Coordinates of C-alpha atoms in Angstrom, one line a residue:
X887 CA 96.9 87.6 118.4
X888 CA 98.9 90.3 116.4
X889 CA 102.5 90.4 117.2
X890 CA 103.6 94.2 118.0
X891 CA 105.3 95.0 114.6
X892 CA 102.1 93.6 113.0
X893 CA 100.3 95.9 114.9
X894 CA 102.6 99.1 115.0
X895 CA 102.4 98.6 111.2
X896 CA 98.3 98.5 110.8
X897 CA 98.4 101.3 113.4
X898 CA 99.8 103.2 110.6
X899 CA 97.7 102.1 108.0
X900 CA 94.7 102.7 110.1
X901 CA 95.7 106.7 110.5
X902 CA 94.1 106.9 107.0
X903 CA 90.7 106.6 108.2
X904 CA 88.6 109.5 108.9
X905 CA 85.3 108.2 109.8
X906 CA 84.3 106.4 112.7
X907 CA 84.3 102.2 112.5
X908 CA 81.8 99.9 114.3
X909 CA 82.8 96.4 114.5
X910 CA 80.1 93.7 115.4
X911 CA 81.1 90.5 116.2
X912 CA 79.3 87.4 116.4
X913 CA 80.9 84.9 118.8
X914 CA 80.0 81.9 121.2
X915 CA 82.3 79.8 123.3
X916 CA 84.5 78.0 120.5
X917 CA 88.4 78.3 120.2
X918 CA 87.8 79.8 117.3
X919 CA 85.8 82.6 118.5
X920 CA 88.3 83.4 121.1
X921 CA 90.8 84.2 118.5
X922 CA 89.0 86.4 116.6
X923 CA 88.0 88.2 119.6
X924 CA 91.8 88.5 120.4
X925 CA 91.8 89.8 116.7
X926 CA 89.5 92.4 117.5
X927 CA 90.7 93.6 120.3
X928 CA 94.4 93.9 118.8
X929 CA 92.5 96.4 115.6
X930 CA 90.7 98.8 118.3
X931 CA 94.0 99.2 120.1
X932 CA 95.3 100.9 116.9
X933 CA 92.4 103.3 116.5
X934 CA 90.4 105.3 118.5
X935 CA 87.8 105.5 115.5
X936 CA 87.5 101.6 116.0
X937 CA 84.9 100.2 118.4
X938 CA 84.3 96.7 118.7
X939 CA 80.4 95.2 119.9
X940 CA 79.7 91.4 120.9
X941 CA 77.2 89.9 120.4
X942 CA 76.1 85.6 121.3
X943 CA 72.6 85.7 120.8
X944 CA 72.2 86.7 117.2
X945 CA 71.8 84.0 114.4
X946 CA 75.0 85.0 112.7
X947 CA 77.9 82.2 111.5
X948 CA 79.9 82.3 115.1
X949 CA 82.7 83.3 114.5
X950 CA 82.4 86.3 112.5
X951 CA 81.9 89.7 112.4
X952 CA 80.7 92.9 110.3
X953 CA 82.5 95.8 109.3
X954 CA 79.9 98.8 109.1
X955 CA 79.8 103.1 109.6
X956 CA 77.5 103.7 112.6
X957 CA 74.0 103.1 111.6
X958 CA 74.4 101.0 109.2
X959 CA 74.3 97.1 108.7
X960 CA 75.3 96.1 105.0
X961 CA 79.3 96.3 105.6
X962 CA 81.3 93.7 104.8
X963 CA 81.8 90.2 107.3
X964 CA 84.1 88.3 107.6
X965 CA 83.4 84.4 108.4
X966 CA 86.3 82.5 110.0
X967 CA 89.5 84.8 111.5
X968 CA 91.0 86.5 108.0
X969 CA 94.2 85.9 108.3
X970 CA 97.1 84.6 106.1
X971 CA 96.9 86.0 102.4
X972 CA 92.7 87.6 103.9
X973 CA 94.5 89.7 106.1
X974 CA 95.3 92.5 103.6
X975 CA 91.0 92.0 102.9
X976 CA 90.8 92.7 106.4
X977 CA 92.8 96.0 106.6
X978 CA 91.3 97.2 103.0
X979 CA 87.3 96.8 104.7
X980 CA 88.4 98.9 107.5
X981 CA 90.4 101.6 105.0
X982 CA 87.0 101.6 102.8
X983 CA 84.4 101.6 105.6
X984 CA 86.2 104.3 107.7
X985 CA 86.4 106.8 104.5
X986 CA 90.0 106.0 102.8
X987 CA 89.0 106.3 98.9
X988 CA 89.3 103.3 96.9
X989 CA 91.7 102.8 94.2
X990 CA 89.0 102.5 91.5
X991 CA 87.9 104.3 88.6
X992 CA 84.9 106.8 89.6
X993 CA 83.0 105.3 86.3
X994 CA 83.4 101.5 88.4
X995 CA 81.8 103.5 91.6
X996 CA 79.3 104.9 89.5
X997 CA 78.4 101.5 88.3
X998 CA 78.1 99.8 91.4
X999 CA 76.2 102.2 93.1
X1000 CA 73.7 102.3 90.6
X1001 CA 73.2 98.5 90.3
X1002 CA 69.5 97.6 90.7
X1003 CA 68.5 94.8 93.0
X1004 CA 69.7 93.1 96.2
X1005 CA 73.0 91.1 96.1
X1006 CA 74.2 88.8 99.3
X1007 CA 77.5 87.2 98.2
X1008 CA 78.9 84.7 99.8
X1009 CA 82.4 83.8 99.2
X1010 CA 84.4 80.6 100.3
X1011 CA 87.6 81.0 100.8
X1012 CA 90.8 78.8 102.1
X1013 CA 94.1 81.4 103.7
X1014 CA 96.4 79.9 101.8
X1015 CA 94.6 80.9 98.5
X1016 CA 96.2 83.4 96.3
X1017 CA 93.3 83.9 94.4
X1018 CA 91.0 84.6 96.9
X1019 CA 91.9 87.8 98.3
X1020 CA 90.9 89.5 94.5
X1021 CA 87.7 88.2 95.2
X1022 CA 87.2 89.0 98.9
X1023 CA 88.2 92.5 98.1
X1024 CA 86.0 92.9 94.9
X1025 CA 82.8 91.9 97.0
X1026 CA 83.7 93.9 99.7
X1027 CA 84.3 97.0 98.0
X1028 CA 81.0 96.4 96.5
X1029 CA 79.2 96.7 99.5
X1030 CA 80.8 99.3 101.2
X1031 CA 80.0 101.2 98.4
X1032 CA 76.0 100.0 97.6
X1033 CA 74.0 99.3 100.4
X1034 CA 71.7 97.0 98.7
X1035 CA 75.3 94.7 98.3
X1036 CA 76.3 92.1 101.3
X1037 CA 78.9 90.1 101.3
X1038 CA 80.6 87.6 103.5
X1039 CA 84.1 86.1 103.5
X1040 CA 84.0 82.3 104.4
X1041 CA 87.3 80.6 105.7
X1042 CA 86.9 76.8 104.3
X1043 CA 88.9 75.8 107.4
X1044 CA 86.6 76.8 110.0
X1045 CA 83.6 76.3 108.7
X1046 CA 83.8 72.8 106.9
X1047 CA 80.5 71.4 107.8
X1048 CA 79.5 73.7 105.4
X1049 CA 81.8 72.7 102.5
X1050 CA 80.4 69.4 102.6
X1051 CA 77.2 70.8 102.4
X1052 CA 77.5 72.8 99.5
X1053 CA 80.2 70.4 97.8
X1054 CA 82.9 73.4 97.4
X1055 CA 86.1 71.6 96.3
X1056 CA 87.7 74.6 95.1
X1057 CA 88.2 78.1 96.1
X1058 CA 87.3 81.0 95.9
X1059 CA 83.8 79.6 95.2
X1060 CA 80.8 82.8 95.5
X1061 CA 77.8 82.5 95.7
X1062 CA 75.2 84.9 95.0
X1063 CA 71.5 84.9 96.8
X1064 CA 72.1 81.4 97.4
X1065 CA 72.9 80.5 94.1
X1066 CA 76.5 79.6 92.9
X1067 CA 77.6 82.6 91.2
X1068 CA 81.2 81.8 90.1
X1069 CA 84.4 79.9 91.0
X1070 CA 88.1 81.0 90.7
X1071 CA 89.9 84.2 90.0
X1072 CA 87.5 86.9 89.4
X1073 CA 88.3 91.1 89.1
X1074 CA 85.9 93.7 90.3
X1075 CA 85.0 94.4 86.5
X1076 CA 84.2 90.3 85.9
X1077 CA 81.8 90.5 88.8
X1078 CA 80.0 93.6 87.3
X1079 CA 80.0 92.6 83.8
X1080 CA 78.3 89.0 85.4
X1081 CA 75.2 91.0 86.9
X1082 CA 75.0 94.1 84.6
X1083 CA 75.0 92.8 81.6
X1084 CA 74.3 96.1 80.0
X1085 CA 77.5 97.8 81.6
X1086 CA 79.2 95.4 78.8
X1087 CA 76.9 96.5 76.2
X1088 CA 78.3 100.7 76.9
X1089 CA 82.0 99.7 77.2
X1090 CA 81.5 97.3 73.8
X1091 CA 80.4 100.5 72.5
X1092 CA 82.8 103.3 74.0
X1093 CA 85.7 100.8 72.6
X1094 CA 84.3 100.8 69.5
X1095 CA 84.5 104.6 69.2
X1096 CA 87.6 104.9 69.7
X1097 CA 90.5 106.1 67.2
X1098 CA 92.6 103.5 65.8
X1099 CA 96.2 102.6 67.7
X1100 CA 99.6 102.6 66.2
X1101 CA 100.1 99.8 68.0
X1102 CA 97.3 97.4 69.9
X1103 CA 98.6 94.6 72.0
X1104 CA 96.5 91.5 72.4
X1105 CA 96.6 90.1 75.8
X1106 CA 97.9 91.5 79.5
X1107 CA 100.4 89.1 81.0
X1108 CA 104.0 89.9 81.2
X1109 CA 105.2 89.6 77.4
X1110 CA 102.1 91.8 76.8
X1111 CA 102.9 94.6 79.3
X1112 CA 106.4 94.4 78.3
X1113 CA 105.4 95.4 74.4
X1114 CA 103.0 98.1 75.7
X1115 CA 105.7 99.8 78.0
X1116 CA 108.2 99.3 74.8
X1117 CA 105.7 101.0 72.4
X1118 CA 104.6 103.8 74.5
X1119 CA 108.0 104.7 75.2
X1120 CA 108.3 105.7 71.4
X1121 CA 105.9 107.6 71.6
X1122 CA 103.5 106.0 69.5
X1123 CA 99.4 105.4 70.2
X1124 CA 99.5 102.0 72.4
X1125 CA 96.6 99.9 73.7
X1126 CA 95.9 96.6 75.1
X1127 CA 92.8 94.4 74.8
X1128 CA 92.6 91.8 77.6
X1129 CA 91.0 89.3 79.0
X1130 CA 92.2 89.7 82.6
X1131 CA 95.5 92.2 83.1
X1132 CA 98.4 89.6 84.5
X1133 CA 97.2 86.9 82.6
X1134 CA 98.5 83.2 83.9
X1135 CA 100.9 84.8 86.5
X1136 CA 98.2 85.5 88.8
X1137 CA 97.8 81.8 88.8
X1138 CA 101.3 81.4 89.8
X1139 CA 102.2 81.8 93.4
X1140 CA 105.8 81.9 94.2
X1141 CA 108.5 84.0 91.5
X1142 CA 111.7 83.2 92.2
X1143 CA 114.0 83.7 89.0
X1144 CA 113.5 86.4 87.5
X1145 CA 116.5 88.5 87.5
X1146 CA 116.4 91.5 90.1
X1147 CA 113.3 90.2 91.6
X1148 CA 114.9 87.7 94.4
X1149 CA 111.2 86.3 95.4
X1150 CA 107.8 87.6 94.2
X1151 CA 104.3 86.0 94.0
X1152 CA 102.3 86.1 91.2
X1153 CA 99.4 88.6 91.7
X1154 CA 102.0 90.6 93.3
X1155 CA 104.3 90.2 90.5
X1156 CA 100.5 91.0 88.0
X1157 CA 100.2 94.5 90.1
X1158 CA 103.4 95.6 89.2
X1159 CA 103.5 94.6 85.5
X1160 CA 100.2 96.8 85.9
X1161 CA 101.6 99.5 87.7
X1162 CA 104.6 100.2 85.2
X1163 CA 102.4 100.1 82.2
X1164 CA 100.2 102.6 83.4
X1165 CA 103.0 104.9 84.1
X1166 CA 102.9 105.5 80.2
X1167 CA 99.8 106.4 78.2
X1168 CA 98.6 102.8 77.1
X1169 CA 95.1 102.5 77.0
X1170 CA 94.2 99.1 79.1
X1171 CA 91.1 97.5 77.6
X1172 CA 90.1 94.7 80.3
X1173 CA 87.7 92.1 80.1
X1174 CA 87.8 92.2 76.0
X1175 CA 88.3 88.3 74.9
X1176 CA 89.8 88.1 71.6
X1177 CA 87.2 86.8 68.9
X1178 CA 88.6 87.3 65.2
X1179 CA 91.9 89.0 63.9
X1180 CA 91.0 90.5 60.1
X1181 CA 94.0 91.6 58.1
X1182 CA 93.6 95.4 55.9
X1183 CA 95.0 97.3 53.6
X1184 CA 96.2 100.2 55.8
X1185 CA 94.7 99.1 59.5
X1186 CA 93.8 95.2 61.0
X1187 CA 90.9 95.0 63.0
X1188 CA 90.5 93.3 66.3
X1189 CA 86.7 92.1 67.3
X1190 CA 86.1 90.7 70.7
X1191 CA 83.4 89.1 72.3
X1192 CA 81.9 91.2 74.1
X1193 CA 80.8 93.1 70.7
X1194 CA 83.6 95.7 70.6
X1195 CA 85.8 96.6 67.3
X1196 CA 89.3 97.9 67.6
X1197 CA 91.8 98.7 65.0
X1198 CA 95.2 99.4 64.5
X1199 CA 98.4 100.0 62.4
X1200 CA 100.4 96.9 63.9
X1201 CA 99.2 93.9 66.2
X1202 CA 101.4 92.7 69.2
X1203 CA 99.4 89.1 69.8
X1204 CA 100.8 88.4 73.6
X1205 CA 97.6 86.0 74.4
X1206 CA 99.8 83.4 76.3
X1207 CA 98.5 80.0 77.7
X1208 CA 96.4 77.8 80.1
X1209 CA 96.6 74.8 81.5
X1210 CA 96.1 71.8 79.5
X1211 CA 93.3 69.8 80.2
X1212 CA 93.8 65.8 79.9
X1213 CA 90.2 65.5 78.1
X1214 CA 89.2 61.9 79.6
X1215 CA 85.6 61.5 80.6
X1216 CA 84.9 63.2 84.0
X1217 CA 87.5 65.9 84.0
X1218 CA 85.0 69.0 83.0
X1219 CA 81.9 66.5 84.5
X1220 CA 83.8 67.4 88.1
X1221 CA 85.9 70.1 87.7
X1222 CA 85.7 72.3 91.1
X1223 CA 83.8 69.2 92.4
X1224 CA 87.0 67.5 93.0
X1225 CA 89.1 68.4 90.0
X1226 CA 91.3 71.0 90.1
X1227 CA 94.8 72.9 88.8
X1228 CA 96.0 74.9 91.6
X1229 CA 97.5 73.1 94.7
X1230 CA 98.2 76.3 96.7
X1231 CA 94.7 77.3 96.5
X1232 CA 92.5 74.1 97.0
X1233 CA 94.8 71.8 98.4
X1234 CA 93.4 72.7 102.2
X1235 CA 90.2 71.5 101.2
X1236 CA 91.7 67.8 100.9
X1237 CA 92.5 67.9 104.8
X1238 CA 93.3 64.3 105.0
X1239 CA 92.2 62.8 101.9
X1240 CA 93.2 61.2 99.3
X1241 CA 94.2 62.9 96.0
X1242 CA 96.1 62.5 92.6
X1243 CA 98.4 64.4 90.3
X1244 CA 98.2 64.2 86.9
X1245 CA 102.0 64.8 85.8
X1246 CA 105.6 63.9 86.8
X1247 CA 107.5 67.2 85.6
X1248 CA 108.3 69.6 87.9
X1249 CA 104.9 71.1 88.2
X1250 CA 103.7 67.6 89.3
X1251 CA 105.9 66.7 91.5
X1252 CA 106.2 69.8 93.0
X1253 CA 102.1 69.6 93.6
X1254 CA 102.6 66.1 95.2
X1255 CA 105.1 67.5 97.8
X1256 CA 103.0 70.6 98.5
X1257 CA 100.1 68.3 98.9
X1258 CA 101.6 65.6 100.6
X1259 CA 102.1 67.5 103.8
X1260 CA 98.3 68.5 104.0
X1261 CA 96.6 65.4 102.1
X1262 CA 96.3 61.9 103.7
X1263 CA 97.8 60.1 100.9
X1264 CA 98.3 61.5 97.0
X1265 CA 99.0 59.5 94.3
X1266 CA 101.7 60.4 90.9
X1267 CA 100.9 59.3 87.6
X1268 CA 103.3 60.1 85.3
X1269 CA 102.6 58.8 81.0
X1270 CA 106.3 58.3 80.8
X1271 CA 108.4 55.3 81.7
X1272 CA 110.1 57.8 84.2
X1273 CA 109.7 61.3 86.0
X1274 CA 110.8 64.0 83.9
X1275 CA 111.2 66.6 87.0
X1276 CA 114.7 68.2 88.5
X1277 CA 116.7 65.5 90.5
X1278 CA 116.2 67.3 93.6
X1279 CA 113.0 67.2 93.5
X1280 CA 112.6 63.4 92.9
X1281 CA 114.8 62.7 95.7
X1282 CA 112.4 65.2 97.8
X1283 CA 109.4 63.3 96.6
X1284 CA 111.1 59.8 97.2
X1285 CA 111.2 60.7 101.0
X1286 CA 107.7 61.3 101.5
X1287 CA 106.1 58.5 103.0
X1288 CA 102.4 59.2 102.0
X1289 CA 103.4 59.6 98.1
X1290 CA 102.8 56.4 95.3
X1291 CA 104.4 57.0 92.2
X1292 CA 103.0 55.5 89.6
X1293 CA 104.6 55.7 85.8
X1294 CA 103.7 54.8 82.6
X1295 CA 100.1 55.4 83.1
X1296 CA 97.9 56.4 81.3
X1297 CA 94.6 58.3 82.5
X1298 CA 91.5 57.0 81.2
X1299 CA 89.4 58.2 83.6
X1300 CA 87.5 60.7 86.5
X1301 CA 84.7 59.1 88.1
X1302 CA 82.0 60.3 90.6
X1303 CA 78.0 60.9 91.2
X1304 CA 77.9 64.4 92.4
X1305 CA 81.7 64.8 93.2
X1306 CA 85.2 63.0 92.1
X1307 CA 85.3 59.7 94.2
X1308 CA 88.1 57.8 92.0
X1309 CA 90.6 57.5 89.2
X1310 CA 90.9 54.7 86.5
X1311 CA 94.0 54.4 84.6
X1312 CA 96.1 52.0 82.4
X1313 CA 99.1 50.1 82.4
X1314 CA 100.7 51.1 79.4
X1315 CA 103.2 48.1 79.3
X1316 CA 100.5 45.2 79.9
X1317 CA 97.4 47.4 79.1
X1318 CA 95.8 46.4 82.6
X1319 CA 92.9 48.6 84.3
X1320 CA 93.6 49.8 87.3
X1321 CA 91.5 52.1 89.9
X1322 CA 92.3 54.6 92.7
X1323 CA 90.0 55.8 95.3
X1324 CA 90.4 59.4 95.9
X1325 CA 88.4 62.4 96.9
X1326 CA 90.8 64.9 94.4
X1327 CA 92.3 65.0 91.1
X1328 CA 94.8 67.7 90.3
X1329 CA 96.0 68.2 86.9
X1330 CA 99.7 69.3 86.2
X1331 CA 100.4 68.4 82.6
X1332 CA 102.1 71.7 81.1
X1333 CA 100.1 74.3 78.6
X1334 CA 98.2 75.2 75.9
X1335 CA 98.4 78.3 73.7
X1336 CA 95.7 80.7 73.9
X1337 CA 95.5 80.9 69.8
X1338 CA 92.4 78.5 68.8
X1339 CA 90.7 81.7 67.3
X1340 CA 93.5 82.6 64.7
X1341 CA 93.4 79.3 63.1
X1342 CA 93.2 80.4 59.5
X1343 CA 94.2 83.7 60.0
X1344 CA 98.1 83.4 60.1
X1345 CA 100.4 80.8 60.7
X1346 CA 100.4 78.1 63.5
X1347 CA 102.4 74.8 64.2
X1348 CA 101.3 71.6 64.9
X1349 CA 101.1 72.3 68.5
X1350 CA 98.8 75.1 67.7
X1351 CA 101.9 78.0 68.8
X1352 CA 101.9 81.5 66.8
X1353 CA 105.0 81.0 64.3
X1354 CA 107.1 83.6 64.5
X1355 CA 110.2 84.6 63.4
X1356 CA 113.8 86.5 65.1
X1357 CA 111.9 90.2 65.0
X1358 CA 108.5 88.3 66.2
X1359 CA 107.1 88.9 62.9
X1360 CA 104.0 86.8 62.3
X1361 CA 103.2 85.1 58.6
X1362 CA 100.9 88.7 58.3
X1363 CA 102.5 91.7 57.5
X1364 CA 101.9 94.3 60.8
X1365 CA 100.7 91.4 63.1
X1366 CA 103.8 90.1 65.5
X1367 CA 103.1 88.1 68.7
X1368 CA 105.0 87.4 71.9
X1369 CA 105.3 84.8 74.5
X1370 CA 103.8 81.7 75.6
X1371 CA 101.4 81.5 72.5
X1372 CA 104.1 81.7 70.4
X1373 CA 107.1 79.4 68.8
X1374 CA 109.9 80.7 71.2
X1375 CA 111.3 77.9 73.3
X1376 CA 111.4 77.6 77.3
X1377 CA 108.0 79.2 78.3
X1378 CA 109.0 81.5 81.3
X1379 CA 108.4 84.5 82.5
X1380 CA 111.4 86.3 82.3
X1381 CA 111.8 85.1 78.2
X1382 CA 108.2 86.3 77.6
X1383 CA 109.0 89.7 79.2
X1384 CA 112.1 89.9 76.5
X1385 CA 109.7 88.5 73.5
X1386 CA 107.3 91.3 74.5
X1387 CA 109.9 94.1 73.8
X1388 CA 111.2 92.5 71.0
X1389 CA 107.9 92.7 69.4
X1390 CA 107.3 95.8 70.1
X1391 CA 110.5 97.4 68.6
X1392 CA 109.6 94.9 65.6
X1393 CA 106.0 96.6 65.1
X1394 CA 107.7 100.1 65.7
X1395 CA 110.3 99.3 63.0
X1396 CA 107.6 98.3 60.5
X1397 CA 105.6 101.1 61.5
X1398 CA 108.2 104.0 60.5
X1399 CA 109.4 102.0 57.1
X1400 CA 105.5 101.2 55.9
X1401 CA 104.5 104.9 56.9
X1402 CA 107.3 106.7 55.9
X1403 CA 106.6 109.2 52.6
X1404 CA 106.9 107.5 48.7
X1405 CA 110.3 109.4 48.6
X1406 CA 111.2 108.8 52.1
X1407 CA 110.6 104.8 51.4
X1408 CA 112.4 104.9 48.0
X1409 CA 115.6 106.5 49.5
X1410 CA 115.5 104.0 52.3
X1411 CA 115.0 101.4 50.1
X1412 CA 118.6 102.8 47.8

């Protein structure tokens, strides 16, 4: 199964585990289960602290198997062979379960261990999912480390009887006790804050207390982290208050120009941005939504939803944006249910069906050649009289035989009973109804700022961006912003990165010229 530089190089991961490892596999006489026992086999070779049990009788999903220290039963499982982007879950479990120490704050542990009740998680994955492995490896942290906390990795792919059955059309879906818990992205701290509710209570407070920042940056993703690592390295107090540290590029899965870094994913790309801003001494504040900016004489206050107060001497406001929703009747109705935004992650789950894009720039198109080679048949539909994506990429797109482009369209909308099963739109030239059959609807129509809870507070455009101006000075004294929420044309990465340290040596300019003693200020000011 494993190549021998795949498994030369877990050997040596594996050396970190000090405790012994019993693997229990559930199997019967399916393909499938031959390749995971071929899996298993491969992981014993590399340890001595590994041994693997079969078992055919039990009334386990076949194939999986169960992670656990001898003894005990509540390690994690993995349903389905976890491979692809599941195989670093894989090698984390067996880190975790044979002793190697998480890399998690010991107030997290705490937290977990002393959750109250019993949790089984089930979580439905597809391996070509980016997304999934944050979740896969939040549950099964979880449960190594609480043994009233199960959990079990589903691959889509192998077990698709039961994605019928429970109507996933996106992934990750979890689900908790039976229930569905959550879909999409989802940290270790989201999963807590969803089943203790009074761990967000204590951290609401603990922010609260603390002393005001010189700077406090609004928002994690890389125009946000650039500003923090900017700030700090003046020297000055620095914090940021965010809603999930990476922001929209954990939602982006291949990186391929920005300068230095030849070819990157996303969450990859998210770790890093993390990494170098924790090198400094920047408070990270995750999980804190934005819910009101207030201007003040001397500090401007930040409240979030979860309840918590922050202030500070300058705002960086870095909150970026999401993807734009069409708004026609049925698109929230059947969102995960058939609608979705991310091609990488739920385009497996259309094995052979038929979908649409929503969008002929390159996102669009790119999503209908992605699709097209999985899908049976996807349909374009482009608002415009023409595609507005690179060349190339049209002539890529024109080649594929099981793509219908379809332009100057116009959406009107998503139909289904308890899942998408179709697509109206209209002729824009002769105003005639058309309708597609389809199973999946994905949505590729560009952004939206992340800025609806300023409106009032300071200025926006007509398109709802934070107007800024060369320094990324805001229309309130202190308060500057960065990035894709902002006024600053071509929305990339690299550009919001640059924003991000603008802003930052904009806040610290202002900070030592409004701080600065009444004589200080006056001779500056001759």
């Amino acid at each position: 199964m494993l190549d021998a530089a795949t498994k030369a190089q877990l050997a040596s991961y594996l050396e970190r585990i000090s405790q012994p490892i019993e693997v229990v596999a559930s199997l019967d006489d399916s393909q499938a289960s031959s390749e995971t026992q071929a899996l298993l086999k491969d992981i014993a070779e590399t340890s001595k602290l590994i041994t693997v049990i079969e078992s055919r009788d039990d009334t386990q999903r076949k194939p999986s198997f169960s992670i656990n220290r001898p003894g005990e039963s509540h390690g994690p499982r993995f349903a389905g062979l976890p491979m692809g982007h599941e195989f670093t879950s894989l090698i984390l479990a067996l880190l975790q379960v044979g002793g190697y120490p998480p890399k998690v704050e010991q107030a997290i542990l705490e937290q977990i261990k002393s959750l109250d009740g019993d949790f089984e998680f089930e979580v439905y994955v597809s391996l070509t999912c980016h997304n999934c492995p944050d979740v896969v490896q939040a549950l099964n942290l979880m449960a190594v480390q609480n043994p009233r906390i199960k959990t079990t990795m589903v691959e889509g792919g192998t077990f698709q009887d039961e994605v019928k059955e429970r109507q996933i059309m996106g992934v990750p879906t979890v689900f908790l006790n039976g229930t569905q818990f959550g879909s999409g992205r989802m940290t270790l701290e989201e999963i807590l804050a969803k089943i203790d509710t009074s761990g967000v209570e204590r951290e609401a407070k603990k922010i609260s207390a603390k002393a005001p920042f010189d700077v406090l940056i609004v928002g994690g993703g890389p125009a946000g982290a650039a500003a923090a690592v900017y700030a700090a390295r003046k020297g000055i107090r620095t914090g940021i208050a965010s809603e999930r540290f990476g922001g929209q590029v954990l939602d982006t899965l291949g990186i391929e120009n920005f300068i230095s870094v030849k070819e990157t994913e996303g969450p990859k790309f998210a770790l890093a941005l993390e990494e170098h801003v924790r090198h400094y001494e920047v408070d990270i504040m995750n999980l804190q939504r934005a819910k009101a900016l207030v201007p003040g004489d001397g500090f401007i206050e930040l409240q979030t939803e979860s309840g918590a107060t922050l202030k500070a001497r300058t705002v960086i406001l870095a909150t970026g944006a999401r993807w734009r929703n069409i708004n026609v009747p049925g698109e929230k109705e059947f969102k995960n249910k058939g609608v979705a935004y991310c091609p990488h992650c739920d385009g497996p789950l259309f094995k052979g069906k038929r979908v649409a894009v929503i969008g002929g720039g390159n996102s669009g198109v790119e999503a209908a050649i992605d699709l097209a080679g999985i899908v049976g048949h996807v349909t374009l539909i482009e608002f415009d009289t023409k595609l507005r994506a690179d060349e190339v990429l049209q002539r890529k797109l024109r080649s594929l035989a099981n793509v219908t482009v379809v332009t100057n369209a116009q959406t009107t909308e998503i139909t289904g009973t308890d899942k998408v099963n179709g697509l109206n739109y209209k002729d824009r030239s002769s105003g005639e109804a058309h309708r597609v059959e389809l199973e999946g609807v994905f949505v590729q129509i560009g952004l939206v700022p992340n800025t609806d809870w300023l409106k009032g507070t300071l200025e926006l455009s007509r398109h709802g961006e934070i107007v800024v101006d060369d320094r990324g000075q805001t229309s309130v004294p202190g308060v500057f912003a960065a990035g894709d929420a902002t006024t600053v044309p071509f929305k990339q990465i690299i550009i919001a990165a640059g924003d991000g340290a603008k802003a930052a040596l904009g806040a610290f300019d202002h900070l030592i010229r409004t701080t600065a003693p009444v004589e200080e200020q006056e001779a500056v000011a001759a």
